[in-house]
CSV table of C-alpha atoms in Angstrom, one decimal:
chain,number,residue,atom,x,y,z
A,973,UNK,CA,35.9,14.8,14.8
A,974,UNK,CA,33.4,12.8,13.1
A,975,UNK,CA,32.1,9.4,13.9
A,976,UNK,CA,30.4,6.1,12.5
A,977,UNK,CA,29.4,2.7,13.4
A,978,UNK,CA,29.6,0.5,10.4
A,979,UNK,CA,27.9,-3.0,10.1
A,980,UNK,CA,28.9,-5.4,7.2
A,981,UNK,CA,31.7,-4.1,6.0
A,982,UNK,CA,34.6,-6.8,7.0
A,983,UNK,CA,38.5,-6.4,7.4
A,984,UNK,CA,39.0,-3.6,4.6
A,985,UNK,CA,38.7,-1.2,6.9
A,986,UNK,CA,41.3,-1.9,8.3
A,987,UNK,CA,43.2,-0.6,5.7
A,988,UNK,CA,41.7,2.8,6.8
A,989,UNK,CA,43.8,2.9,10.6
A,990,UNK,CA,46.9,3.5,7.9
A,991,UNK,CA,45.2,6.8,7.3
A,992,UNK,CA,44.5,8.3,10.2
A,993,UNK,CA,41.4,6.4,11.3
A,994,UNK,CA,40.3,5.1,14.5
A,995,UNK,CA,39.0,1.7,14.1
A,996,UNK,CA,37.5,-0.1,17.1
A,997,UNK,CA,36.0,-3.7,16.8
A,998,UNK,CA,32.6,-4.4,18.5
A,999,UNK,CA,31.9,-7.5,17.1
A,1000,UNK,CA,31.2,-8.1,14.1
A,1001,UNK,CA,30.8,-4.4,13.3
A,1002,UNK,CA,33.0,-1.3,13.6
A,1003,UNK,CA,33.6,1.9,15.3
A,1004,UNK,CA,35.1,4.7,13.3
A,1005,UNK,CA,36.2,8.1,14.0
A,1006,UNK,CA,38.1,10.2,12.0
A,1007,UNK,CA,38.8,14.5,12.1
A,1008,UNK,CA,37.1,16.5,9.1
A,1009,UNK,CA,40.3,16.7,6.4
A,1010,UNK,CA,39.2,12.1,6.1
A,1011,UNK,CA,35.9,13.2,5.3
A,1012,UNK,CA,36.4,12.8,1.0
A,1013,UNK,CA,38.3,9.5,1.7
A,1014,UNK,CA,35.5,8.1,4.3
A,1015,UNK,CA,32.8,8.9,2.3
A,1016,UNK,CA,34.9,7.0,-0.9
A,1017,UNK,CA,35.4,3.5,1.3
A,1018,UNK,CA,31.9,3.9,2.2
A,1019,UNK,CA,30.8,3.9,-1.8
A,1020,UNK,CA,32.9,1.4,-2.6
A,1021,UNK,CA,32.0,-1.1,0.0
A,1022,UNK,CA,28.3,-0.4,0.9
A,1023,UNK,CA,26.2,-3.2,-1.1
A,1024,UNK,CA,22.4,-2.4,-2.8
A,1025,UNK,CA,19.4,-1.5,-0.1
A,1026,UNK,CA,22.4,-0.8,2.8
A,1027,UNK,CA,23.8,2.9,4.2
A,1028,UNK,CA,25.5,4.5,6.7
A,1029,UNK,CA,25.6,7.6,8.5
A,1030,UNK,CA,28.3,9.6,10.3
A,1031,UNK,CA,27.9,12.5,13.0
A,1032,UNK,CA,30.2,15.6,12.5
A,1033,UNK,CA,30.0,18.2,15.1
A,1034,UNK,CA,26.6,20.1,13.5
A,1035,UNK,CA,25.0,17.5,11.3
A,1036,UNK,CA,24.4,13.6,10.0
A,1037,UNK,CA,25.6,12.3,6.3
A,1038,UNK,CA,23.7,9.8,5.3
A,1039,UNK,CA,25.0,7.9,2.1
A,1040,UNK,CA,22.6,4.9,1.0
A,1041,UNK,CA,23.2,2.6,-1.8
A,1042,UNK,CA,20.3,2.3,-3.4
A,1043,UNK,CA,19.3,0.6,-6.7
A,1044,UNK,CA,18.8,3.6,-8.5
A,1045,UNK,CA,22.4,4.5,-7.2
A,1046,UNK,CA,24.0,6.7,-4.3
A,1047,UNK,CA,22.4,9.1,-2.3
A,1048,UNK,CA,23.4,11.4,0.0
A,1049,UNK,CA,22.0,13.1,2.4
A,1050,UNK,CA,23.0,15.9,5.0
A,1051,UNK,CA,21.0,15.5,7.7
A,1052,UNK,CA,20.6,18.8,10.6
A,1053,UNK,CA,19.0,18.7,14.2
A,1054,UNK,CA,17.9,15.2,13.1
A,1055,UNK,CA,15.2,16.1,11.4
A,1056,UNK,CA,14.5,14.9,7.3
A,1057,UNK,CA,11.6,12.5,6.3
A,1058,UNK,CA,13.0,11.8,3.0
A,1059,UNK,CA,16.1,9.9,4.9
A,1060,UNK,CA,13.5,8.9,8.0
A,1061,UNK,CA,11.6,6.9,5.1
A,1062,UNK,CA,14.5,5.6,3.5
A,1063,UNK,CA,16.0,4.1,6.6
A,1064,UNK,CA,12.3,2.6,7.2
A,1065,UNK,CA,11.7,1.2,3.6
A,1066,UNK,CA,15.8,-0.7,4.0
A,1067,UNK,CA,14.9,-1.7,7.7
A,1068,UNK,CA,11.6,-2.8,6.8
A,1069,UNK,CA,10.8,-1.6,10.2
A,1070,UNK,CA,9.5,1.9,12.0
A,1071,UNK,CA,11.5,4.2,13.7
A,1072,UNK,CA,10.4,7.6,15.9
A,1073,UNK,CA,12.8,9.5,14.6
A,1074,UNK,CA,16.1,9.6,13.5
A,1075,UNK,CA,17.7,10.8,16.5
A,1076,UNK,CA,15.8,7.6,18.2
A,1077,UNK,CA,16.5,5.5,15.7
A,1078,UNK,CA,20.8,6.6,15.9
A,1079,UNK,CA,20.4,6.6,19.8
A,1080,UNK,CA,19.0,3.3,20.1
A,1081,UNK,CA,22.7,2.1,19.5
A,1082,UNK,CA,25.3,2.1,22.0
A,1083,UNK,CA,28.3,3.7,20.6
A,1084,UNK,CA,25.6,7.4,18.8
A,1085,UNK,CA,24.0,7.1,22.4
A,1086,UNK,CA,27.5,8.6,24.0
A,1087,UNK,CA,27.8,11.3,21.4
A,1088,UNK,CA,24.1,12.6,21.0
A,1089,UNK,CA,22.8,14.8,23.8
């Protein structure tokens, strides 16, 4: 199964739950999980929808993807025992803030905090 909390995204996905999704409401924002065969469809809402300087990250059961929208375009990242400082940075430069670490930074909210040990 893989997971994601998603911020700014609004009622289209809803559309998702259609799919196979689980969508929980917390909010304003979203939780989302959905088993591995979603994964393509996910990551294609996720394009679509993510605006300029914003990304988001779901957990799989051995790593993070991180897709950011960035000016340039969209990157993504796959991200293993929370550890890369190209996505640490990026997160930091679109926060304008500092974080720890990623694994911190993903603990720090409620709904990664139950699913990272």
């Amino acid at each position: 199964m893989n997971y994601s909390y998603v911020m700014g995204i609004g009622n289209a996905i809803s559309e998702l739950a259609a799919q196979g999704f689980s969508i929980g409401k917390d909010g304003d924002n979203y939780t989302v999980s959905f088993p591995n065969d979603l994964t393509e469809i996910w990551e294609d809402f996720i394009v679509n929808h993510l605006e300029v300087g914003y990304w988001n990250e779901y957990i799989t059961e051995n790593k993070i993807v991180f897709i950011f929208r960035l000016s340039e375009g969209i990157k993504r990242y796959e991200v293993y025992d929370f550890q890369n400082d190209e996505v640490l940075g990026l997160c930091e430069r679109l926060c304008d803030c500092k974080f720890v670490s990623l694994k911190k930074m993903l603990c720090d909210n409620h709904f990664y905090s139950q699913l990272i040990q």
